[in-house]
Amino acid sequence: MKTKKIVIKSTSGFCPVEYAYSDKLTITANSIAYEYKPYLKSDNSFNVYRKWSYKTTNSTLGLAFEKIAVAVDEILSRDQEAMYCDCGTIDFIVTYEDGNKVVREFGVPADEFAECFKIIREIIPVSEEIPEAIRISEDCDDEDE
Protein backbone atom coordinates (compact mmCIF):
# COMPACT_ATOMS: atom_id res chain seq x y z
CA MET A 1 0.00 0.00 0.00
CA LYS A 2 1.23 3.47 -0.85
CA THR A 3 1.46 5.92 2.05
CA LYS A 4 -0.56 9.12 1.73
CA LYS A 5 0.06 10.84 5.08
CA ILE A 6 2.20 10.30 8.17
CA VAL A 7 1.35 11.91 11.51
CA ILE A 8 3.69 11.69 14.48
CA LYS A 9 2.31 12.87 17.81
CA SER A 10 4.09 13.05 21.12
CA THR A 11 3.44 14.03 24.69
CA SER A 12 5.78 15.01 27.45
CA GLY A 13 6.50 12.43 30.06
CA PHE A 14 6.95 12.94 33.77
CA CYS A 15 8.07 16.55 34.20
CA PRO A 16 7.06 19.78 35.93
CA VAL A 17 3.69 20.94 34.61
CA GLU A 18 5.18 24.14 33.18
CA TYR A 19 7.19 21.97 30.75
CA ALA A 20 4.33 19.63 29.77
CA TYR A 21 3.18 19.61 26.14
CA SER A 22 1.63 17.70 23.27
CA ASP A 23 2.61 18.10 19.65
CA LYS A 24 1.82 16.84 16.17
CA LEU A 25 3.96 16.63 13.02
CA THR A 26 2.11 15.93 9.75
CA ILE A 27 3.98 14.96 6.58
CA THR A 28 2.72 14.31 3.05
CA ALA A 29 4.54 14.08 -0.26
CA ASN A 30 4.18 17.85 -0.77
CA SER A 31 3.73 19.35 2.69
CA ILE A 32 4.91 19.39 6.27
CA ALA A 33 3.11 20.94 9.23
CA TYR A 34 3.76 21.16 12.95
CA GLU A 35 1.84 22.23 16.04
CA TYR A 36 3.18 22.38 19.59
CA LYS A 37 0.77 22.94 22.48
CA PRO A 38 2.01 23.61 26.02
CA TYR A 39 -0.21 22.10 28.70
CA LEU A 40 -0.42 25.45 30.48
CA LYS A 41 -0.71 28.83 28.82
CA SER A 42 2.23 30.85 30.01
CA ASP A 43 4.31 33.90 29.26
CA ASN A 44 7.53 31.96 29.75
CA SER A 45 9.87 31.80 26.78
CA PHE A 46 10.76 28.11 27.03
CA ASN A 47 7.36 26.50 26.50
CA VAL A 48 5.28 28.52 24.04
CA TYR A 49 2.65 27.57 21.48
CA ARG A 50 4.09 27.10 17.98
CA LYS A 51 2.47 26.28 14.68
CA TRP A 52 3.84 26.27 11.15
CA SER A 53 3.25 24.62 7.78
CA TYR A 54 4.94 24.48 4.40
CA LYS A 55 3.74 23.30 1.01
CA THR A 56 5.92 22.80 -2.02
CA THR A 57 6.01 21.41 -5.52
CA ASN A 58 9.70 20.62 -5.09
CA SER A 59 10.32 16.92 -5.71
CA THR A 60 12.90 16.78 -2.90
CA LEU A 61 10.12 16.58 -0.31
CA GLY A 62 8.41 13.79 -2.26
CA LEU A 63 11.61 11.75 -2.41
CA ALA A 64 12.23 12.25 1.31
CA PHE A 65 8.60 11.30 2.02
CA GLU A 66 9.16 7.96 0.29
CA LYS A 67 12.19 7.25 2.51
CA ILE A 68 10.26 8.32 5.61
CA ALA A 69 7.34 6.06 4.65
CA VAL A 70 9.68 3.05 4.43
CA ALA A 71 11.23 3.90 7.82
CA VAL A 72 7.82 4.36 9.44
CA ASP A 73 6.54 1.06 7.98
CA GLU A 74 9.52 -0.63 9.66
CA ILE A 75 8.58 1.03 12.96
CA LEU A 76 4.94 -0.06 12.62
CA SER A 77 6.00 -3.67 12.13
CA ARG A 78 8.07 -3.78 15.34
CA ASP A 79 7.01 -5.88 18.27
CA GLN A 80 6.12 -3.72 21.25
CA GLU A 81 9.13 -3.86 23.51
CA ALA A 82 9.34 -2.02 26.82
CA MET A 83 7.02 0.72 28.01
CA TYR A 84 8.93 3.33 29.98
CA CYS A 85 7.03 4.67 32.97
CA ASP A 86 8.43 8.19 32.99
CA CYS A 87 8.64 9.11 29.32
CA GLY A 88 5.84 10.40 27.15
CA THR A 89 4.28 8.60 24.25
CA ILE A 90 5.04 8.76 20.55
CA ASP A 91 2.18 7.87 18.22
CA PHE A 92 2.54 7.03 14.54
CA ILE A 93 -0.61 7.42 12.45
CA VAL A 94 -0.26 6.39 8.83
CA THR A 95 -2.98 6.90 6.23
CA TYR A 96 -2.71 4.92 3.01
CA GLU A 97 -4.06 5.90 -0.41
CA ASP A 98 -6.79 3.26 -0.17
CA GLY A 99 -8.10 5.00 2.98
CA ASN A 100 -6.83 2.45 5.48
CA LYS A 101 -5.18 3.82 8.60
CA VAL A 102 -2.68 2.27 11.00
CA VAL A 103 -2.08 3.70 14.47
CA ARG A 104 0.68 2.62 16.90
CA GLU A 105 1.56 4.14 20.26
CA PHE A 106 4.99 3.69 21.80
CA GLY A 107 6.02 4.57 25.34
CA VAL A 108 9.74 4.68 24.62
CA PRO A 109 12.31 7.46 24.16
CA ALA A 110 12.54 9.08 20.71
CA ASP A 111 16.05 7.63 20.32
CA GLU A 112 14.33 4.30 19.54
CA PHE A 113 13.33 5.89 16.21
CA ALA A 114 16.49 7.96 15.61
CA GLU A 115 17.14 6.59 12.12
CA CYS A 116 13.68 7.60 10.92
CA PHE A 117 13.72 10.94 12.73
CA LYS A 118 17.08 11.88 11.17
CA ILE A 119 15.49 11.50 7.72
CA ILE A 120 12.58 13.71 8.78
CA ARG A 121 14.96 16.35 10.15
CA GLU A 122 16.34 16.81 6.63
CA ILE A 123 13.01 18.34 5.53
CA ILE A 124 12.40 20.59 8.54
CA PRO A 125 12.73 24.19 7.32
CA VAL A 126 15.94 25.77 8.61
CA SER A 127 13.98 28.63 10.15
CA GLU A 128 12.10 26.26 12.48
CA GLU A 129 13.13 24.42 15.64
CA ILE A 130 13.27 20.66 15.56
CA PRO A 131 9.81 19.39 16.59
CA GLU A 132 9.66 17.79 20.03
CA ALA A 133 8.04 14.71 18.48
CA ILE A 134 11.30 13.89 16.66
CA ARG A 135 13.86 15.38 19.08
CA ILE A 136 16.50 12.79 19.98
CA SER A 137 19.20 12.88 22.67
CA GLU A 138 21.86 14.29 20.37
CA ASP A 139 19.65 17.37 19.87
CA CYS A 140 19.70 17.93 23.63
CA ASP A 141 23.48 17.53 23.70
CA ASP A 142 23.79 20.31 21.10
CA GLU A 143 21.75 22.67 23.29
CA ASP A 144 24.13 22.21 26.23
CA GLU A 145 27.09 23.55 24.27
Tab-separated table of N, CA and C in Angstrom, residues 7-137:
chain	number	residue	atom	x	y	z
A	7	VAL	N	1.484	10.992	10.372
A	7	VAL	CA	1.346	11.907	11.506
A	7	VAL	C	2.120	11.298	12.667
A	8	ILE	N	2.956	12.118	13.285
A	8	ILE	CA	3.692	11.695	14.475
A	8	ILE	C	3.295	12.646	15.601
A	9	LYS	N	2.724	12.073	16.648
A	9	LYS	CA	2.307	12.866	17.806
A	9	LYS	C	3.166	12.454	18.993
A	10	SER	N	3.396	13.410	19.888
A	10	SER	CA	4.090	13.050	21.116
A	10	SER	C	3.528	13.847	22.276
A	11	THR	N	3.809	13.335	23.467
A	11	THR	CA	3.442	14.032	24.689
A	11	THR	C	4.642	14.008	25.612
A	12	SER	N	4.702	15.002	26.472
A	12	SER	CA	5.784	15.014	27.451
A	12	SER	C	5.561	13.878	28.434
A	13	GLY	N	6.609	13.438	29.025
A	13	GLY	CA	6.499	12.427	30.059
A	13	GLY	C	6.429	13.095	31.414
A	14	PHE	N	6.941	12.409	32.403
A	14	PHE	CA	6.949	12.935	33.766
A	14	PHE	C	7.871	14.145	33.824
A	15	CYS	N	7.306	15.307	34.138
A	15	CYS	CA	8.070	16.548	34.197
A	15	CYS	C	7.240	17.592	34.941
A	16	PRO	N	7.858	18.702	35.320
A	16	PRO	CA	7.059	19.779	35.926
A	16	PRO	C	5.979	20.241	34.942
A	17	VAL	N	4.833	20.599	35.455
A	17	VAL	CA	3.691	20.936	34.608
A	17	VAL	C	3.997	22.101	33.664
A	18	GLU	N	4.879	23.013	34.057
A	18	GLU	CA	5.184	24.143	33.175
A	18	GLU	C	5.990	23.723	31.935
A	19	TYR	N	6.483	22.487	31.917
A	19	TYR	CA	7.188	21.966	30.746
A	19	TYR	C	6.317	21.005	29.926
A	20	ALA	N	5.173	20.642	30.420
A	20	ALA	CA	4.330	19.633	29.766
A	20	ALA	C	3.782	20.144	28.431
A	21	TYR	N	3.634	19.234	27.479
A	21	TYR	CA	3.184	19.606	26.137
A	21	TYR	C	2.591	18.403	25.414
A	22	SER	N	1.959	18.704	24.283
A	22	SER	CA	1.627	17.704	23.274
A	22	SER	C	1.967	18.345	21.936
A	23	ASP	N	2.302	17.541	20.956
A	23	ASP	CA	2.606	18.104	19.646
A	23	ASP	C	2.241	17.129	18.543
A	24	LYS	N	2.216	17.658	17.325
A	24	LYS	CA	1.815	16.845	16.166
A	24	LYS	C	2.583	17.321	14.931
A	25	LEU	N	3.237	16.377	14.264
A	25	LEU	CA	3.958	16.631	13.022
A	25	LEU	C	3.243	15.853	11.920
A	26	THR	N	2.843	16.550	10.855
A	26	THR	CA	2.110	15.926	9.753
A	26	THR	C	2.929	16.077	8.478
A	27	ILE	N	3.150	14.954	7.785
A	27	ILE	CA	3.980	14.962	6.581
A	27	ILE	C	3.219	14.281	5.448
A	28	THR	N	3.229	14.924	4.283
A	28	THR	CA	2.717	14.315	3.048
A	28	THR	C	3.814	14.461	1.996
A	29	ALA	N	3.542	14.007	0.801
A	29	ALA	CA	4.538	14.083	-0.264
A	29	ALA	C	4.835	15.521	-0.700
A	30	ASN	N	3.940	16.454	-0.364
A	30	ASN	CA	4.184	17.847	-0.775
A	30	ASN	C	3.995	18.868	0.343
A	31	SER	N	3.911	18.395	1.600
A	31	SER	CA	3.735	19.355	2.693
A	31	SER	C	4.260	18.806	4.015
A	32	ILE	N	4.534	19.732	4.908
A	32	ILE	CA	4.913	19.386	6.273
A	32	ILE	C	4.317	20.449	7.186
A	33	ALA	N	3.748	20.014	8.297
A	33	ALA	CA	3.111	20.944	9.228
A	33	ALA	C	3.402	20.487	10.650
A	34	TYR	N	3.436	21.455	11.559
A	34	TYR	CA	3.757	21.158	12.948
A	34	TYR	C	2.950	22.045	13.879
A	35	GLU	N	2.508	21.454	14.994
A	35	GLU	CA	1.836	22.227	16.036
A	35	GLU	C	2.307	21.722	17.393
A	36	TYR	N	2.689	22.659	18.241
A	36	TYR	CA	3.175	22.381	19.593
A	36	TYR	C	2.275	23.108	20.571
A	37	LYS	N	1.704	22.355	21.519
A	37	LYS	CA	0.774	22.943	22.482
A	37	LYS	C	1.278	22.704	23.907
A	38	PRO	N	1.667	23.775	24.605
A	38	PRO	CA	2.006	23.615	26.018
A	38	PRO	C	0.747	23.229	26.805
A	39	TYR	N	0.925	22.486	27.868
A	39	TYR	CA	-0.210	22.098	28.703
A	39	TYR	C	-0.822	23.323	29.366
A	40	LEU	N	0.039	24.223	29.846
A	40	LEU	CA	-0.420	25.451	30.482
A	40	LEU	C	-0.095	26.644	29.597
A	41	LYS	N	-1.025	27.577	29.496
A	41	LYS	CA	-0.713	28.831	28.822
A	41	LYS	C	0.184	29.625	29.748
A	42	SER	N	1.257	30.170	29.180
A	42	SER	CA	2.226	30.854	30.014
A	42	SER	C	2.952	31.922	29.206
A	43	ASP	N	3.506	32.862	29.912
A	43	ASP	CA	4.310	33.897	29.264
A	43	ASP	C	5.784	33.526	29.231
A	44	ASN	N	6.117	32.327	29.743
A	44	ASN	CA	7.535	31.962	29.750
A	44	ASN	C	8.027	31.750	28.325
A	45	SER	N	9.309	31.892	28.128
A	45	SER	CA	9.867	31.803	26.783
A	45	SER	C	10.302	30.395	26.398
A	46	PHE	N	10.250	29.445	27.327
A	46	PHE	CA	10.760	28.114	27.034
A	46	PHE	C	9.678	27.109	26.650
A	47	ASN	N	8.420	27.462	26.810
A	47	ASN	CA	7.356	26.505	26.498
A	47	ASN	C	6.166	27.270	25.911
A	48	VAL	N	6.305	27.693	24.679
A	48	VAL	CA	5.284	28.521	24.037
A	48	VAL	C	4.622	27.769	22.884
A	49	TYR	N	3.400	28.144	22.603
A	49	TYR	CA	2.653	27.574	21.481
A	49	TYR	C	3.373	27.891	20.170
A	50	ARG	N	3.476	26.899	19.300
A	50	ARG	CA	4.092	27.097	17.977
A	50	ARG	C	3.264	26.356	16.935
A	51	LYS	N	3.172	26.944	15.780
A	51	LYS	CA	2.466	26.279	14.676
A	51	LYS	C	3.054	26.806	13.375
A	52	TRP	N	3.367	25.870	12.459
A	52	TRP	CA	3.845	26.266	11.147
A	52	TRP	C	3.480	25.185	10.131
A	53	SER	N	3.491	25.586	8.861
A	53	SER	CA	3.251	24.615	7.784
A	53	SER	C	3.898	25.119	6.507
A	54	TYR	N	4.308	24.180	5.680
A	54	TYR	CA	4.939	24.483	4.402
A	54	TYR	C	4.391	23.543	3.343
A	55	LYS	N	4.129	24.089	2.172
A	55	LYS	CA	3.740	23.297	1.006
A	55	LYS	C	4.741	23.593	-0.098
A	56	THR	N	4.963	22.605	-0.943
A	56	THR	CA	5.917	22.798	-2.020
A	56	THR	C	5.588	21.890	-3.204
A	57	THR	N	6.074	22.281	-4.351
A	57	THR	CA	6.013	21.413	-5.524
A	57	THR	C	7.386	20.818	-5.799
A	58	ASN	N	8.341	21.126	-4.949
A	58	ASN	CA	9.704	20.625	-5.088
A	58	ASN	C	9.712	19.107	-4.879
A	59	SER	N	10.320	18.387	-5.791
A	59	SER	CA	10.322	16.921	-5.711
A	59	SER	C	11.190	16.396	-4.574
A	60	THR	N	12.039	17.218	-4.005
A	60	THR	CA	12.895	16.779	-2.903
A	60	THR	C	12.063	16.291	-1.728
A	61	LEU	N	10.990	16.996	-1.406
A	61	LEU	CA	10.124	16.579	-0.307
A	61	LEU	C	9.470	15.235	-0.630
A	62	GLY	N	9.026	15.056	-1.863
A	62	GLY	CA	8.409	13.788	-2.256
A	62	GLY	C	9.361	12.611	-2.136
A	63	LEU	N	10.614	12.817	-2.525
A	63	LEU	CA	11.614	11.750	-2.413
A	63	LEU	C	11.899	11.432	-0.947
A	64	ALA	N	12.011	12.468	-0.123
A	64	ALA	CA	12.230	12.253	1.308
A	64	ALA	C	11.029	11.544	1.919
A	65	PHE	N	9.823	11.925	1.494
A	65	PHE	CA	8.604	11.301	2.022
A	65	PHE	C	8.616	9.794	1.764
A	66	GLU	N	9.081	9.387	0.597
A	66	GLU	CA	9.156	7.957	0.289
A	66	GLU	C	10.095	7.235	1.250
A	67	LYS	N	11.247	7.848	1.556
A	67	LYS	CA	12.192	7.251	2.511
A	67	LYS	C	11.581	7.198	3.916
A	68	ILE	N	10.902	8.267	4.291
A	68	ILE	CA	10.265	8.324	5.610
A	68	ILE	C	9.187	7.246	5.713
A	69	ALA	N	8.409	7.066	4.649
A	69	ALA	CA	7.344	6.057	4.654
A	69	ALA	C	7.915	4.658	4.867
A	70	VAL	N	9.038	4.366	4.241
A	70	VAL	CA	9.683	3.054	4.429
A	70	VAL	C	10.135	2.895	5.877
A	71	ALA	N	10.755	3.948	6.433
A	71	ALA	CA	11.234	3.895	7.818
A	71	ALA	C	10.070	3.742	8.802
A	72	VAL	N	8.974	4.449	8.552
A	72	VAL	CA	7.816	4.356	9.443
A	72	VAL	C	7.160	2.974	9.325
A	73	ASP	N	7.095	2.412	8.130
A	73	ASP	CA	6.544	1.057	7.981
A	73	ASP	C	7.349	0.054	8.814
A	74	GLU	N	8.671	0.251	8.851
A	74	GLU	CA	9.521	-0.628	9.663
A	74	GLU	C	9.168	-0.463	11.139
A	75	ILE	N	8.944	0.765	11.566
A	75	ILE	CA	8.578	1.025	12.963
A	75	ILE	C	7.233	0.372	13.289
A	76	LEU	N	6.270	0.510	12.385
A	76	LEU	CA	4.936	-0.056	12.620
A	76	LEU	C	4.960	-1.576	12.731
A	77	SER	N	5.938	-2.208	12.102
A	77	SER	CA	6.004	-3.672	12.128
A	77	SER	C	6.764	-4.212	13.341
A	78	ARG	N	7.322	-3.333	14.158
A	78	ARG	CA	8.071	-3.776	15.337
A	78	ARG	C	7.148	-4.392	16.383
A	79	ASP	N	7.701	-5.364	17.091
A	79	ASP	CA	7.006	-5.876	18.267
A	79	ASP	C	7.126	-4.819	19.354
A	80	GLN	N	6.073	-4.675	20.132
A	80	GLN	CA	6.124	-3.720	21.248
A	80	GLN	C	7.129	-4.246	22.253
A	81	GLU	N	8.118	-3.442	22.535
A	81	GLU	CA	9.125	-3.861	23.506
A	81	GLU	C	8.737	-3.296	24.870
A	82	ALA	N	9.604	-2.575	25.486
A	82	ALA	CA	9.344	-2.023	26.822
A	82	ALA	C	8.457	-0.789	26.743
A	83	MET	N	7.757	-0.538	27.816
A	83	MET	CA	7.021	0.718	28.006
A	83	MET	C	7.708	1.413	29.174
A	84	TYR	N	8.266	2.578	28.921
A	84	TYR	CA	8.934	3.328	29.979
A	84	TYR	C	7.878	4.060	30.794
A	85	CYS	N	8.029	4.057	32.092
A	85	CYS	CA	7.029	4.668	32.973
A	85	CYS	C	7.105	6.186	33.003
A	86	ASP	N	8.277	6.750	32.806
A	86	ASP	CA	8.429	8.190	32.991
A	86	ASP	C	8.592	8.981	31.703
A	87	CYS	N	8.527	8.339	30.562
A	87	CYS	CA	8.644	9.110	29.316
A	87	CYS	C	7.257	9.233	28.679
A	88	GLY	N	7.115	10.203	27.823
A	88	GLY	CA	5.840	10.400	27.145
A	88	GLY	C	5.615	9.343	26.084
A	89	THR	N	4.580	9.542	25.321
A	89	THR	CA	4.276	8.601	24.248
A	89	THR	C	4.598	9.225	22.895
A	90	ILE	N	4.864	8.357	21.944
A	90	ILE	CA	5.036	8.759	20.552
A	90	ILE	C	4.068	7.906	19.752
A	91	ASP	N	3.173	8.561	19.032
A	91	ASP	CA	2.178	7.873	18.216
A	91	ASP	C	2.515	8.053	16.740
A	92	PHE	N	2.402	6.990	15.991
A	92	PHE	CA	2.543	7.033	14.541
A	92	PHE	C	1.176	6.719	13.951
A	93	ILE	N	0.683	7.610	13.104
A	93	ILE	CA	-0.608	7.423	12.445
A	93	ILE	C	-0.352	7.523	10.950
A	94	VAL	N	-0.549	6.434	10.258
A	94	VAL	CA	-0.264	6.392	8.827
A	94	VAL	C	-1.559	6.160	8.072
A	95	THR	N	-1.815	7.037	7.106
A	95	THR	CA	-2.979	6.896	6.235
A	95	THR	C	-2.474	6.481	4.856
A	96	TYR	N	-3.100	5.441	4.316
A	96	TYR	CA	-2.714	4.924	3.007
A	96	TYR	C	-3.670	5.432	1.940
A	97	GLU	N	-3.243	5.372	0.692
A	97	GLU	CA	-4.056	5.896	-0.414
A	97	GLU	C	-5.403	5.211	-0.546
A	98	ASP	N	-5.509	3.956	-0.084
A	98	ASP	CA	-6.788	3.255	-0.166
A	98	ASP	C	-7.724	3.625	0.993
A	99	GLY	N	-7.271	4.550	1.870
A	99	GLY	CA	-8.104	5.000	2.981
A	99	GLY	C	-7.845	4.275	4.290
A	100	ASN	N	-7.145	3.162	4.239
A	100	ASN	CA	-6.827	2.450	5.482
A	100	ASN	C	-5.885	3.277	6.339
A	101	LYS	N	-5.998	3.079	7.653
A	101	LYS	CA	-5.183	3.824	8.598
A	101	LYS	C	-4.602	2.857	9.617
A	102	VAL	N	-3.340	3.065	9.980
A	102	VAL	CA	-2.679	2.269	11.005
A	102	VAL	C	-2.190	3.223	12.085
A	103	VAL	N	-2.476	2.869	13.335
A	103	VAL	CA	-2.077	3.697	14.471
A	103	VAL	C	-1.291	2.824	15.446
A	104	ARG	N	-0.122	3.305	15.871
A	104	ARG	CA	0.682	2.615	16.897
A	104	ARG	C	1.159	3.634	17.913
A	105	GLU	N	1.064	3.293	19.169
A	105	GLU	CA	1.563	4.135	20.256
A	105	GLU	C	2.743	3.442	20.917
A	106	PHE	N	3.806	4.219	21.149
A	106	PHE	CA	4.994	3.689	21.803
A	106	PHE	C	5.301	4.531	23.032
A	107	GLY	N	5.624	3.885	24.117
A	107	GLY	CA	6.025	4.573	25.338
A	107	GLY	C	7.513	4.416	25.563
A	108	VAL	N	8.284	4.808	24.571
A	108	VAL	CA	9.741	4.683	24.618
A	108	VAL	C	10.368	6.021	24.219
A	109	PRO	N	11.639	6.220	24.548
A	109	PRO	CA	12.307	7.462	24.155
A	109	PRO	C	12.409	7.584	22.625
A	110	ALA	N	12.460	8.810	22.151
A	110	ALA	CA	12.545	9.082	20.710
A	110	ALA	C	13.786	8.462	20.073
A	111	ASP	N	14.827	8.235	20.861
A	111	ASP	CA	16.046	7.626	20.317
A	111	ASP	C	15.784	6.254	19.705
A	112	GLU	N	14.699	5.596	20.119
A	112	GLU	CA	14.335	4.299	19.539
A	112	GLU	C	14.033	4.433	18.040
A	113	PHE	N	13.708	5.648	17.608
A	113	PHE	CA	13.333	5.894	16.215
A	113	PHE	C	14.305	6.869	15.541
A	114	ALA	N	15.514	6.964	16.063
A	114	ALA	CA	16.485	7.964	15.611
A	114	ALA	C	16.744	7.901	14.110
A	115	GLU	N	16.851	6.716	13.553
A	115	GLU	CA	17.142	6.587	12.123
A	115	GLU	C	16.047	7.260	11.286
A	116	CYS	N	14.814	6.989	11.619
A	116	CYS	CA	13.679	7.602	10.917
A	116	CYS	C	13.649	9.110	11.151
A	117	PHE	N	13.822	9.524	12.398
A	117	PHE	CA	13.722	10.940	12.734
A	117	PHE	C	14.832	11.764	12.086
A	118	LYS	N	15.987	11.157	11.858
A	118	LYS	CA	17.078	11.878	11.169
A	118	LYS	C	16.697	12.155	9.715
A	119	ILE	N	15.967	11.258	9.099
A	119	ILE	CA	15.493	11.500	7.724
A	119	ILE	C	14.494	12.654	7.733
A	120	ILE	N	13.589	12.650	8.691
A	120	ILE	CA	12.581	13.712	8.781
A	120	ILE	C	13.246	15.065	9.017
A	121	ARG	N	14.259	15.088	9.853
A	121	ARG	CA	14.960	16.349	10.154
A	121	ARG	C	15.492	17.026	8.901
A	122	GLU	N	15.810	16.242	7.875
A	122	GLU	CA	16.336	16.811	6.632
A	122	GLU	C	15.321	17.705	5.927
A	123	ILE	N	14.028	17.533	6.212
A	123	ILE	CA	13.009	18.338	5.526
A	123	ILE	C	12.396	19.415	6.425
A	124	ILE	N	12.881	19.521	7.655
A	124	ILE	CA	12.405	20.588	8.535
A	124	ILE	C	13.002	21.897	8.031
A	125	PRO	N	12.188	22.909	7.779
A	125	PRO	CA	12.725	24.188	7.315
A	125	PRO	C	13.767	24.729	8.299
A	126	VAL	N	14.838	25.308	7.762
A	126	VAL	CA	15.940	25.768	8.608
A	126	VAL	C	15.514	26.866	9.577
A	127	SER	N	14.438	27.553	9.277
A	127	SER	CA	13.975	28.630	10.150
A	127	SER	C	13.173	28.126	11.354
A	128	GLU	N	12.922	26.825	11.408
A	128	GLU	CA	12.097	26.255	12.480
A	128	GLU	C	12.931	25.384	13.417
A	129	GLU	N	12.500	25.316	14.671
A	129	GLU	CA	13.128	24.425	15.638
A	129	GLU	C	12.757	22.985	15.311
A	130	ILE	N	13.582	22.065	15.751
A	130	ILE	CA	13.266	20.655	15.556
A	130	ILE	C	12.038	20.316	16.410
A	131	PRO	N	11.012	19.743	15.820
A	131	PRO	CA	9.813	19.387	16.587
A	131	PRO	C	10.132	18.444	17.745
A	132	GLU	N	9.462	18.648	18.861
A	132	GLU	CA	9.658	17.786	20.027
A	132	GLU	C	9.385	16.329	19.683
A	133	ALA	N	8.414	16.081	18.830
A	133	ALA	CA	8.038	14.705	18.479
A	133	ALA	C	9.212	13.913	17.915
A	134	ILE	N	10.178	14.600	17.278
A	134	ILE	CA	11.304	13.890	16.663
A	134	ILE	C	12.647	14.296	17.272
A	135	ARG	N	12.624	14.940	18.414
A	135	ARG	CA	13.855	15.376	19.084
A	135	ARG	C	14.501	14.170	19.753
A	136	ILE	N	15.768	13.918	19.410
A	136	ILE	CA	16.503	12.792	19.981
A	136	ILE	C	17.583	13.325	20.916
A	137	SER	N	18.254	12.445	21.639
A	137	SER	CA	19.198	12.878	22.673
A	137	SER	C	20.320	13.729	22.118
